[in-house]
mmCIF file with all atom_site columns, N, CA and C in Angstrom:
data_model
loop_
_atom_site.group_PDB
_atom_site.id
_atom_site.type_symbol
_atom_site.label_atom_id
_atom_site.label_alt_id
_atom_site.label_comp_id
_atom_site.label_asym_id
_atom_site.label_entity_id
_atom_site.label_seq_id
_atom_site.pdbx_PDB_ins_code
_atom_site.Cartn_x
_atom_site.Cartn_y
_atom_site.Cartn_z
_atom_site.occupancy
_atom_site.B_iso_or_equiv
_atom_site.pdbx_formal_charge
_atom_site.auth_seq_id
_atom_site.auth_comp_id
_atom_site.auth_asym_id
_atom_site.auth_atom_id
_atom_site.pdbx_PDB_model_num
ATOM 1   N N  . UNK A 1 1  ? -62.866 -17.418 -86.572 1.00 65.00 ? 1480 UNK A N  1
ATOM 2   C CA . UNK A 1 1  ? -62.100 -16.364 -85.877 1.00 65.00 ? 1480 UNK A CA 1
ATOM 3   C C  . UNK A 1 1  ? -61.806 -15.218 -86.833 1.00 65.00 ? 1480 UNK A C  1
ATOM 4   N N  . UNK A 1 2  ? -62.006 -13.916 -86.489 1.00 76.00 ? 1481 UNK A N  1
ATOM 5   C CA . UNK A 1 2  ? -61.685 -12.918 -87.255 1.00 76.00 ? 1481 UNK A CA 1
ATOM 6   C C  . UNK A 1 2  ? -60.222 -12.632 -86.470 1.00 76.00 ? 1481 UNK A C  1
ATOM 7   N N  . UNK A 1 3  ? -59.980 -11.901 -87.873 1.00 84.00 ? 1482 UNK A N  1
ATOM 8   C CA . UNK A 1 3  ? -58.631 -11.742 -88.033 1.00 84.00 ? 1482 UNK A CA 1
ATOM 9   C C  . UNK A 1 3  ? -58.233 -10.066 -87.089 1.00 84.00 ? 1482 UNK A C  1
ATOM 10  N N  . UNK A 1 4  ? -57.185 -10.139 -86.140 1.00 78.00 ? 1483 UNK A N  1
ATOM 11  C CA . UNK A 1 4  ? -56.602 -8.949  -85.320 1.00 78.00 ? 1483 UNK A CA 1
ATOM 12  C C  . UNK A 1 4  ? -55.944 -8.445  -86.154 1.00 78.00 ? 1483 UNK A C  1
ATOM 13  N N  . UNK A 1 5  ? -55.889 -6.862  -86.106 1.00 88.00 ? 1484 UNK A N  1
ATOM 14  C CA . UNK A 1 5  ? -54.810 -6.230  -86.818 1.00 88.00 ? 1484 UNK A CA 1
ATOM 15  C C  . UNK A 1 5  ? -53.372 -6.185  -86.241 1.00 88.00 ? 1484 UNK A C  1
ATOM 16  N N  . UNK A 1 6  ? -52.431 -6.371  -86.624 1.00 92.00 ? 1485 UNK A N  1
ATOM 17  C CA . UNK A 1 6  ? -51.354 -6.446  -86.162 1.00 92.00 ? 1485 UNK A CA 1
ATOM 18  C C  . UNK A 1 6  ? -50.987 -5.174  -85.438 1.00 92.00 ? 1485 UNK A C  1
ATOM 19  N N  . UNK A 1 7  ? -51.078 -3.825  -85.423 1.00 91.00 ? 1486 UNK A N  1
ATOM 20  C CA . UNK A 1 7  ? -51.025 -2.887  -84.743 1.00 91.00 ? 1486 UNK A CA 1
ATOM 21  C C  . UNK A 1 7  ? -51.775 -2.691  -83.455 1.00 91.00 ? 1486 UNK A C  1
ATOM 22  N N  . UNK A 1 8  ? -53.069 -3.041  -83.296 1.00 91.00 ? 1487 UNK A N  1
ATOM 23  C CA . UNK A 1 8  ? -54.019 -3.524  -82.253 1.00 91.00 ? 1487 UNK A CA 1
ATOM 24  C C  . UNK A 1 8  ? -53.273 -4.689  -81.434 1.00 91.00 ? 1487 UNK A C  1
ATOM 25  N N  . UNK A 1 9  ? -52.610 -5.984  -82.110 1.00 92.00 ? 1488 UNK A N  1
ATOM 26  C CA . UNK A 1 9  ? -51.751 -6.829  -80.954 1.00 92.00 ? 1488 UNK A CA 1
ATOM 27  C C  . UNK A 1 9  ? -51.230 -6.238  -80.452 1.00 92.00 ? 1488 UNK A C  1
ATOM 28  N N  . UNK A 1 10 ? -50.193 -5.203  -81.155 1.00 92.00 ? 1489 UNK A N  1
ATOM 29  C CA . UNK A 1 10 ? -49.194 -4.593  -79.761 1.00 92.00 ? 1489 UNK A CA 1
ATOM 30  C C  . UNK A 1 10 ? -49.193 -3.455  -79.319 1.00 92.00 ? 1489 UNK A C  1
ATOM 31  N N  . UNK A 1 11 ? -50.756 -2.644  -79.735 1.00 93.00 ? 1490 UNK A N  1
ATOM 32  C CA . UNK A 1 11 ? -51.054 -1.816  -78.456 1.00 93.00 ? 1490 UNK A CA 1
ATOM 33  C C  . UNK A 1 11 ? -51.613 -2.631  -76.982 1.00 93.00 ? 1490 UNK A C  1
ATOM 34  N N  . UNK A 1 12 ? -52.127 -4.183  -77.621 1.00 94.00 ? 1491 UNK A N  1
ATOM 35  C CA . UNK A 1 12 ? -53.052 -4.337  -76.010 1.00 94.00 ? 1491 UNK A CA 1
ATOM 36  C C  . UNK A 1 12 ? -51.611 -5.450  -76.094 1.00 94.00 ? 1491 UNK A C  1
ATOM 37  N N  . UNK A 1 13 ? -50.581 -5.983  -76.367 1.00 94.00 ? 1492 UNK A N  1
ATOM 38  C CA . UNK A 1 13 ? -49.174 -6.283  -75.473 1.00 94.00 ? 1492 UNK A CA 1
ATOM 39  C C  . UNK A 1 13 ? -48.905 -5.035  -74.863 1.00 94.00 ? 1492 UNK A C  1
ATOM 40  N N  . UNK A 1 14 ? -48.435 -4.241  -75.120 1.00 92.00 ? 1493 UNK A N  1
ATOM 41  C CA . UNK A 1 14 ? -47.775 -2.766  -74.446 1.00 92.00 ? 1493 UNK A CA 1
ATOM 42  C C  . UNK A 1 14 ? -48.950 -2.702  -73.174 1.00 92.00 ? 1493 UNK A C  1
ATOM 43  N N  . UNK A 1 15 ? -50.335 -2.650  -73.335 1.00 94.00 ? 1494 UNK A N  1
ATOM 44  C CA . UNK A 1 15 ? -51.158 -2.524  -72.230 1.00 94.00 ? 1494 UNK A CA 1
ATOM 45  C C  . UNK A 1 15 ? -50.913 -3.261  -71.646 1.00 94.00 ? 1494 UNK A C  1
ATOM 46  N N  . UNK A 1 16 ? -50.860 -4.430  -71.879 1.00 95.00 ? 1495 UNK A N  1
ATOM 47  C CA . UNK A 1 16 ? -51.008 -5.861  -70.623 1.00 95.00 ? 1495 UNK A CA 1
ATOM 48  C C  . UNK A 1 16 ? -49.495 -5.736  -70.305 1.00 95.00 ? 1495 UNK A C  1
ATOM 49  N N  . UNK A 1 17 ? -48.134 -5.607  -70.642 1.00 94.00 ? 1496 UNK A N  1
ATOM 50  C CA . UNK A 1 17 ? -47.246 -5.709  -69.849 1.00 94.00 ? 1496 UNK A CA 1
ATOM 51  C C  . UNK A 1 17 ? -47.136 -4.125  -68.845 1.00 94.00 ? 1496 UNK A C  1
ATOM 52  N N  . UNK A 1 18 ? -47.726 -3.150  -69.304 1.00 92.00 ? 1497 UNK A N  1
ATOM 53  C CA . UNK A 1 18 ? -47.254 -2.351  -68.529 1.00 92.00 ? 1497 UNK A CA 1
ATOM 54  C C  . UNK A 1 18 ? -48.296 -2.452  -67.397 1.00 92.00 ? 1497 UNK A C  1
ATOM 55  N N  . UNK A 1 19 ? -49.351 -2.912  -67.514 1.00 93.00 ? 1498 UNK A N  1
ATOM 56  C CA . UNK A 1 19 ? -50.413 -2.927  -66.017 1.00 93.00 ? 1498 UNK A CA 1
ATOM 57  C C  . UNK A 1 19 ? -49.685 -4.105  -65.173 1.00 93.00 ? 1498 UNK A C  1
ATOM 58  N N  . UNK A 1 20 ? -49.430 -5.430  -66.038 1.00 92.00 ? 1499 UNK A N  1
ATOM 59  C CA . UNK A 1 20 ? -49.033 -6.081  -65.333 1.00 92.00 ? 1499 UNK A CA 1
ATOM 60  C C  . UNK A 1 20 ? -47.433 -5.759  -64.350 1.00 92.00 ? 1499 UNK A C  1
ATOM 61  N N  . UNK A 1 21 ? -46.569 -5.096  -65.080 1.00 91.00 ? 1500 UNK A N  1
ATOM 62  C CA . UNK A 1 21 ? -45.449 -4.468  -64.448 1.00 91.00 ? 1500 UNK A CA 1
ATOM 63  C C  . UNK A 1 21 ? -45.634 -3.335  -63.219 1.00 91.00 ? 1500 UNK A C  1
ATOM 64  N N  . UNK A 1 22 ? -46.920 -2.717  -63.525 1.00 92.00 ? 1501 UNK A N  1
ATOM 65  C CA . UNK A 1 22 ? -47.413 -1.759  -62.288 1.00 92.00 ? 1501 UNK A CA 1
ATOM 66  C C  . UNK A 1 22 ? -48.010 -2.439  -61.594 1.00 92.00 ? 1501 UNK A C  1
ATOM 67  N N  . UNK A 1 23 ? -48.457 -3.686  -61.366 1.00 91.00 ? 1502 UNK A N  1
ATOM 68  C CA . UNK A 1 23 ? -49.184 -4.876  -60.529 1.00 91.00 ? 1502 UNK A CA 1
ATOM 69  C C  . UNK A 1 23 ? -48.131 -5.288  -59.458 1.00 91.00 ? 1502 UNK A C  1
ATOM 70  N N  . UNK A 1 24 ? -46.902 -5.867  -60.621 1.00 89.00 ? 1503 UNK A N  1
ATOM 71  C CA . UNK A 1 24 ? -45.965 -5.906  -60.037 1.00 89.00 ? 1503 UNK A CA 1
ATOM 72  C C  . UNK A 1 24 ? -45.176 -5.566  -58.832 1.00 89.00 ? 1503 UNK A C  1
ATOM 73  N N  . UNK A 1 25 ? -44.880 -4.133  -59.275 1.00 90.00 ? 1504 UNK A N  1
ATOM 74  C CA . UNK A 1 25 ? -44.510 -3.101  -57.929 1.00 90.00 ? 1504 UNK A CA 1
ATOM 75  C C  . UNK A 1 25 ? -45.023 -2.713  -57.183 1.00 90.00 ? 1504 UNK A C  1
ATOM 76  N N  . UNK A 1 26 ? -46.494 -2.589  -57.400 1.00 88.00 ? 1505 UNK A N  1
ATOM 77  C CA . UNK A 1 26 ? -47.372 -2.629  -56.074 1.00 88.00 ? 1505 UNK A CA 1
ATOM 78  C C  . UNK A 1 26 ? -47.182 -3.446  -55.312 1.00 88.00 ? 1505 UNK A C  1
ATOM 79  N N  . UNK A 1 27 ? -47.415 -5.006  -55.738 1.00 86.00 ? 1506 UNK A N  1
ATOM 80  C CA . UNK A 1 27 ? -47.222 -6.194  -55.048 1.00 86.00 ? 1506 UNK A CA 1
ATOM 81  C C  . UNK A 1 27 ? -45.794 -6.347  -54.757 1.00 86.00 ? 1506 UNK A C  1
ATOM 82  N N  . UNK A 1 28 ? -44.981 -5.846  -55.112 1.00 84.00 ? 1507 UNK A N  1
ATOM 83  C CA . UNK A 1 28 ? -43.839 -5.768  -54.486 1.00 84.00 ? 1507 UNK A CA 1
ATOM 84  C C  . UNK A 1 28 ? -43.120 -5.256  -53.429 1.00 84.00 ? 1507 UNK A C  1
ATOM 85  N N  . UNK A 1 29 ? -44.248 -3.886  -53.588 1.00 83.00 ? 1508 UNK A N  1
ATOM 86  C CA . UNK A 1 29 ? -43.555 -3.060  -52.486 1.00 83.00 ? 1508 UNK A CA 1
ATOM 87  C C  . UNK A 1 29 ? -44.845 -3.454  -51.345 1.00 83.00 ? 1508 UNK A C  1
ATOM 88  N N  . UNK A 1 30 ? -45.960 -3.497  -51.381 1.00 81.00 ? 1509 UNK A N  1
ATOM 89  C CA . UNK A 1 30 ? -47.034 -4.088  -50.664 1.00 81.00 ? 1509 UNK A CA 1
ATOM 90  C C  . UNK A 1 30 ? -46.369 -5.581  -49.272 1.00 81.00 ? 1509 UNK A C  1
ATOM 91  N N  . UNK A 1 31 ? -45.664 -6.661  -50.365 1.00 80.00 ? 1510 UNK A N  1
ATOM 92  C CA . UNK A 1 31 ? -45.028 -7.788  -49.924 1.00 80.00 ? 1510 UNK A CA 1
ATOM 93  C C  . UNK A 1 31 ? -44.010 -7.095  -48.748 1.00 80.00 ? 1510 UNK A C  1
ATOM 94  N N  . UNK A 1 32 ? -43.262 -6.076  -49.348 1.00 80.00 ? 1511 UNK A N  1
ATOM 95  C CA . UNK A 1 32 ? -42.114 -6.160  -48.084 1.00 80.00 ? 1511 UNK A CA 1
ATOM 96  C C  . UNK A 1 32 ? -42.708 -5.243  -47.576 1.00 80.00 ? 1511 UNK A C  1
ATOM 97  N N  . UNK A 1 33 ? -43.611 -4.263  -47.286 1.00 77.00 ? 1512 UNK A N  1
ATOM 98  C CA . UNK A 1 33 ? -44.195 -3.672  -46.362 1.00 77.00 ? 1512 UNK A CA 1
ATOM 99  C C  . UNK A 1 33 ? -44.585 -4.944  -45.189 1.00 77.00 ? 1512 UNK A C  1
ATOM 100 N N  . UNK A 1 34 ? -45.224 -5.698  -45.606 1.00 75.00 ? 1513 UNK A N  1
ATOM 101 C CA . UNK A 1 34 ? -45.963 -6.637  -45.040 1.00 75.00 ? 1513 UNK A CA 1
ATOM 102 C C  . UNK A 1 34 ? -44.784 -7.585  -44.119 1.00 75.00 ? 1513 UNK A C  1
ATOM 103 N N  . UNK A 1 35 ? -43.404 -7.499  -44.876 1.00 71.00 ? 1514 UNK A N  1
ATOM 104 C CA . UNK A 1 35 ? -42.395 -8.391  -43.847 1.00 71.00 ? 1514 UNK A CA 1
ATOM 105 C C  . UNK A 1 35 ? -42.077 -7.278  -43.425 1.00 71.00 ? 1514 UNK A C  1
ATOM 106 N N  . UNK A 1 36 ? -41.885 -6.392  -43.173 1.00 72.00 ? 1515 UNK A N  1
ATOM 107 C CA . UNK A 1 36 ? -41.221 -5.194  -42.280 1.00 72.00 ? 1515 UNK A CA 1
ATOM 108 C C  . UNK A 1 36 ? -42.261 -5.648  -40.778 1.00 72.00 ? 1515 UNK A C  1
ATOM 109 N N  . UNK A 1 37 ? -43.632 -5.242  -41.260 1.00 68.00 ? 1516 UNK A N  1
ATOM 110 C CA . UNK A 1 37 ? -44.334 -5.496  -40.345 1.00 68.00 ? 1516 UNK A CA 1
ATOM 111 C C  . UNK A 1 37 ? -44.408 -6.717  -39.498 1.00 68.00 ? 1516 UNK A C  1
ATOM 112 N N  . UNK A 1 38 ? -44.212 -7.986  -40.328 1.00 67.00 ? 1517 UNK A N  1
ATOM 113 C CA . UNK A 1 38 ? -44.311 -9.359  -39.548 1.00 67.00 ? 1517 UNK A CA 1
ATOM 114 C C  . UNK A 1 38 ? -42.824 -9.317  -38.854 1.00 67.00 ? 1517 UNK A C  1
ATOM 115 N N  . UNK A 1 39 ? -42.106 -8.753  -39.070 1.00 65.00 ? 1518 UNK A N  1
ATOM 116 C CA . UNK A 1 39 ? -40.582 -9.224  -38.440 1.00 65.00 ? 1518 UNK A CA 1
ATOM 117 C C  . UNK A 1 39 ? -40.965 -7.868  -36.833 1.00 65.00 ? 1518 UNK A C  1
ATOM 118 N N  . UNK A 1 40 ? -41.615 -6.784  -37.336 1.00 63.00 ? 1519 UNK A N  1
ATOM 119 C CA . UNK A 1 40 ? -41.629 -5.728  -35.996 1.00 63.00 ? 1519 UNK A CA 1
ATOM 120 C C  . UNK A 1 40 ? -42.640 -6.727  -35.114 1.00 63.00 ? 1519 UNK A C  1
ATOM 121 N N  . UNK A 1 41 ? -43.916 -7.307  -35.570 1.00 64.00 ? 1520 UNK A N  1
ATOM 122 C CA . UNK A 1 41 ? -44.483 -8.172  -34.890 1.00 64.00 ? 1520 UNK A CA 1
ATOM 123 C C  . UNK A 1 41 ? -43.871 -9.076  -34.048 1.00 64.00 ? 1520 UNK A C  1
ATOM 124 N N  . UNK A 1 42 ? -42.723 -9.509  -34.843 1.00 63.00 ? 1521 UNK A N  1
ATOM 125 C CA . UNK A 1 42 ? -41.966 -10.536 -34.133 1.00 63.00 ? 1521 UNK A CA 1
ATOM 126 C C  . UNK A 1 42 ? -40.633 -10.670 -32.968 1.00 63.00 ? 1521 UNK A C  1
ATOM 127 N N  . UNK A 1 43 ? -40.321 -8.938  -33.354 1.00 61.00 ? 1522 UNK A N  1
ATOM 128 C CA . UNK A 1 43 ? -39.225 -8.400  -32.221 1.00 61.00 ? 1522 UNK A CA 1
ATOM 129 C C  . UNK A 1 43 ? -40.355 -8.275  -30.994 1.00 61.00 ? 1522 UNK A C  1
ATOM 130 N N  . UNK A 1 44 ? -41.547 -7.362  -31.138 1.00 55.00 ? 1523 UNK A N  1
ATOM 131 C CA . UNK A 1 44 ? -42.564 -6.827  -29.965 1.00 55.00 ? 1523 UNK A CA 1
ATOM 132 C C  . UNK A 1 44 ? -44.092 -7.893  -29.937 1.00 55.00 ? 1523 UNK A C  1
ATOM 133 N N  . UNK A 1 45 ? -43.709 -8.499  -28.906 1.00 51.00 ? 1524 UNK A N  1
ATOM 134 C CA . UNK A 1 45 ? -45.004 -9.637  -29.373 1.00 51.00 ? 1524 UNK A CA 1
ATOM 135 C C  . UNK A 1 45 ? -46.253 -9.168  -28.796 1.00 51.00 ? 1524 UNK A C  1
#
């Protein structure tokens, strides 16, 4: 195994948490879009 530079670890940490945190809120706001919709489904059948 070659050796990572320690500055290179925590540019691609900083990458991977911030995509994963924008994954996040997509899928977050995506999710309750999706119950807004199943609950209007469920007032109007």
């Amino acid at each position: 195994m070659f050796s990572i530079p320690k500055f290179v670890q925590n540019i691609v940490l900083c990458l991977t948490q911030s995509t994963l945190y924008t994954l996040g809120e997509q899928y977050s706001e995506y999710s309750s879009v999706s119950a807004n919709r199943s609950e209007l489904s469920f007032i109007l059948p």
